Short mmCIF file of C-alpha atoms in Angstrom, two decimals:
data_model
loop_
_atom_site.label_atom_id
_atom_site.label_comp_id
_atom_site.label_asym_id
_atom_site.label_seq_id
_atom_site.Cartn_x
_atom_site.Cartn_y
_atom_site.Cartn_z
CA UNK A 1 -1.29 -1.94 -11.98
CA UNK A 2 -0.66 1.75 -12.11
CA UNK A 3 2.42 3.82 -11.71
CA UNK A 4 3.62 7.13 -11.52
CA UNK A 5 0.36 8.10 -9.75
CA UNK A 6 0.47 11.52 -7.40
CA UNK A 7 0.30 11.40 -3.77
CA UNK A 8 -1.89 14.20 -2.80
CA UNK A 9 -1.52 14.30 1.39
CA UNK A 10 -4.66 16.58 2.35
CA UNK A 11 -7.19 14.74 0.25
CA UNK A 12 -9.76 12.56 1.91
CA UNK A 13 -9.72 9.92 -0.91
CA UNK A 14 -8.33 7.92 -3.04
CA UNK A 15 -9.43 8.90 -6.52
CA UNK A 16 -8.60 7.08 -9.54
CA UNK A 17 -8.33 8.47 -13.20
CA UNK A 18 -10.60 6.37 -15.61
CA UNK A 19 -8.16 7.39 -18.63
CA UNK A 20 -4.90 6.60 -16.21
CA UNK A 21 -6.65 3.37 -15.92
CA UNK A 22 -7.48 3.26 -19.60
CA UNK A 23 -3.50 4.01 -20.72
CA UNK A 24 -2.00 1.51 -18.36
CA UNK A 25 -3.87 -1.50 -20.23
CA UNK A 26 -6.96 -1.64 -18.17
CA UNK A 27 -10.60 -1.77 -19.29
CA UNK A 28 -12.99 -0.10 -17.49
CA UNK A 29 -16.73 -1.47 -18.03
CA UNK A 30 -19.38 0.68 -16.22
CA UNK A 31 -23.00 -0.73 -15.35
CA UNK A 32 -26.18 -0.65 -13.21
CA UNK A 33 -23.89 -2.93 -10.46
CA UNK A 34 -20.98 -0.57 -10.59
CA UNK A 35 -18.08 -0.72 -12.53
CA UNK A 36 -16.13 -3.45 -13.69
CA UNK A 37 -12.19 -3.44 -14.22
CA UNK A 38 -9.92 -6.01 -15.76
CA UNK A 39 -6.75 -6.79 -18.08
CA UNK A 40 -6.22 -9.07 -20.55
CA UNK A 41 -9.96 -10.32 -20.47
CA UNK A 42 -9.10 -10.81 -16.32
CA UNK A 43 -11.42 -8.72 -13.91
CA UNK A 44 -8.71 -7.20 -11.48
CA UNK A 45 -11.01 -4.81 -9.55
CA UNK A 46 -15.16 -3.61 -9.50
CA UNK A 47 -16.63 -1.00 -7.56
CA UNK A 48 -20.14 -0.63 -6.72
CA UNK A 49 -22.38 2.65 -6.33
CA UNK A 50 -22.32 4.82 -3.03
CA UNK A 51 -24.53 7.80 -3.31
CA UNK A 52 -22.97 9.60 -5.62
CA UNK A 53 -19.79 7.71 -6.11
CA UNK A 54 -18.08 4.43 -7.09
CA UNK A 55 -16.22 2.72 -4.57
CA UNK A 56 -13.87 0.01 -5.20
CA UNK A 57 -11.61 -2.06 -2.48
CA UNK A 58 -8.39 -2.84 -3.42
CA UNK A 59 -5.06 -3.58 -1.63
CA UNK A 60 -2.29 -1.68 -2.23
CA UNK A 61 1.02 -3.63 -3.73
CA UNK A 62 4.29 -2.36 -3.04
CA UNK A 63 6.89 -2.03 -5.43
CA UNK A 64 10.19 -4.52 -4.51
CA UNK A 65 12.75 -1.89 -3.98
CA UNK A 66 15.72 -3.10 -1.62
CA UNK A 67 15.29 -5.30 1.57
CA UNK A 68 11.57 -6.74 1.94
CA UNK A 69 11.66 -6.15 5.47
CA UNK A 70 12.36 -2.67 5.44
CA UNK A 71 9.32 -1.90 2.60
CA UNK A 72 7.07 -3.98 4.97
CA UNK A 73 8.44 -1.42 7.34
CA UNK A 74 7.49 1.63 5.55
CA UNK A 75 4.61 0.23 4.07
CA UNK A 76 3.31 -0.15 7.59
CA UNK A 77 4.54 3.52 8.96
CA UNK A 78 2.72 4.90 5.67
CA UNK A 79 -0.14 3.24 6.90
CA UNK A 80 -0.60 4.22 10.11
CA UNK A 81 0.39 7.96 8.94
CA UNK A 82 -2.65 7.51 6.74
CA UNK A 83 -5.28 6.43 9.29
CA UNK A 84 -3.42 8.37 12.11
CA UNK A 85 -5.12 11.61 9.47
CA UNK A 86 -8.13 10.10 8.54
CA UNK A 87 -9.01 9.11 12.08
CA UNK A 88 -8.51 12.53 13.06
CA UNK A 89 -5.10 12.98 14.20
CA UNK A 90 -5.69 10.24 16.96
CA UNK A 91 -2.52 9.38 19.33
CA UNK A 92 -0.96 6.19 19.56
CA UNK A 93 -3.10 5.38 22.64
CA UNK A 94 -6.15 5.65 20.91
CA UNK A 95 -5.10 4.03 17.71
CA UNK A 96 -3.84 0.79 19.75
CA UNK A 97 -7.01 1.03 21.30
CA UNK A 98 -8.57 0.24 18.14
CA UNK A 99 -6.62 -1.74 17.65
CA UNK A 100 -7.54 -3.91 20.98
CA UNK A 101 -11.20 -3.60 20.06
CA UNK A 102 -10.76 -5.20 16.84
CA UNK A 103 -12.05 -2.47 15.30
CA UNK A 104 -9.27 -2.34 12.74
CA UNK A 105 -7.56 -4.98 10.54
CA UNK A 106 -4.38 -6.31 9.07
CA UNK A 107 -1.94 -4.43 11.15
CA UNK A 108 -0.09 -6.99 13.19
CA UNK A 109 2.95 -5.34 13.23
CA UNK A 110 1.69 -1.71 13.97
CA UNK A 111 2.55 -1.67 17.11
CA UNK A 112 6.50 -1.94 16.72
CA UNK A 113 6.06 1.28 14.35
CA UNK A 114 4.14 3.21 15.48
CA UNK A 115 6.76 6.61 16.03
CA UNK A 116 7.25 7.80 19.57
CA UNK A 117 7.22 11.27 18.83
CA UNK A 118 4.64 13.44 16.83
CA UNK A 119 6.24 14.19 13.51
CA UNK A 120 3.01 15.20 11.84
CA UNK A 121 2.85 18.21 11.04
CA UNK A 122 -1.17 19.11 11.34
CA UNK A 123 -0.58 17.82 14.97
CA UNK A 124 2.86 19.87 16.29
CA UNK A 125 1.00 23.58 14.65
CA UNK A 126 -2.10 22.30 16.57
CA UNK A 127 -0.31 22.15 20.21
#
């Protein structure tokens, strides 16, 4: 739904632009149950009310660009990268731990991508 977003690496969050929303199409309707977001009279996403904030759970789509297998690839390396800094920093024992315990979904194929050396940054000044 939107494109062209910015990839901001040391934020905690995802945060979305209501008027990014609003000038790719979308309407945004906000109400005592959260927020409500659709196109063409479709609701595509809602959030609901978390203290302060409005959270909304959404999957991500990737955009087709060259062999599928290889953006299933990437899209799974991004992913771990992501939790591998929101977890922490964890290792790759710890993270297939997790993993084990059920205590995190939808990544099947993590395991086969998971890198064998430390290439993040935070991690390698840390040591």
């Amino acid at each position: 739904i939107l494109e062209d977003v910015l990839y901001y690496p040391d934020v905690p969050y995802n945060l979305l632009s209501v008027r990014r929303m609003q000038q790719a199409g979308l309407r945004i309707t906000f109400n005592e149950e959260g927020i409500e977001i659709s196109k063409n009279g479709k609701m595509v996403m809602y959030g609901k009310p978390m203290d302060n904030l409005i959270t909304i759970d959404f999957k991500v789509n990737v955009k087709r660009i060259g062999n599928r297998n290889s953006q299933i690839h990437n899209a799974i390396i991004n992913n771990y990268e992501l939790w591998h800094k929101r977890l922490g920093h964890i290792g790759k024992a710890k993270f297939l731990e997790l993993k084990d315990k059920q205590m995190v979904d939808n990544i099947e194929y993590i395991e086969k991508v998971i890198p064998t050396n430390n290439l993040c940054e935070t991690c390698i000044n840390c040591k």
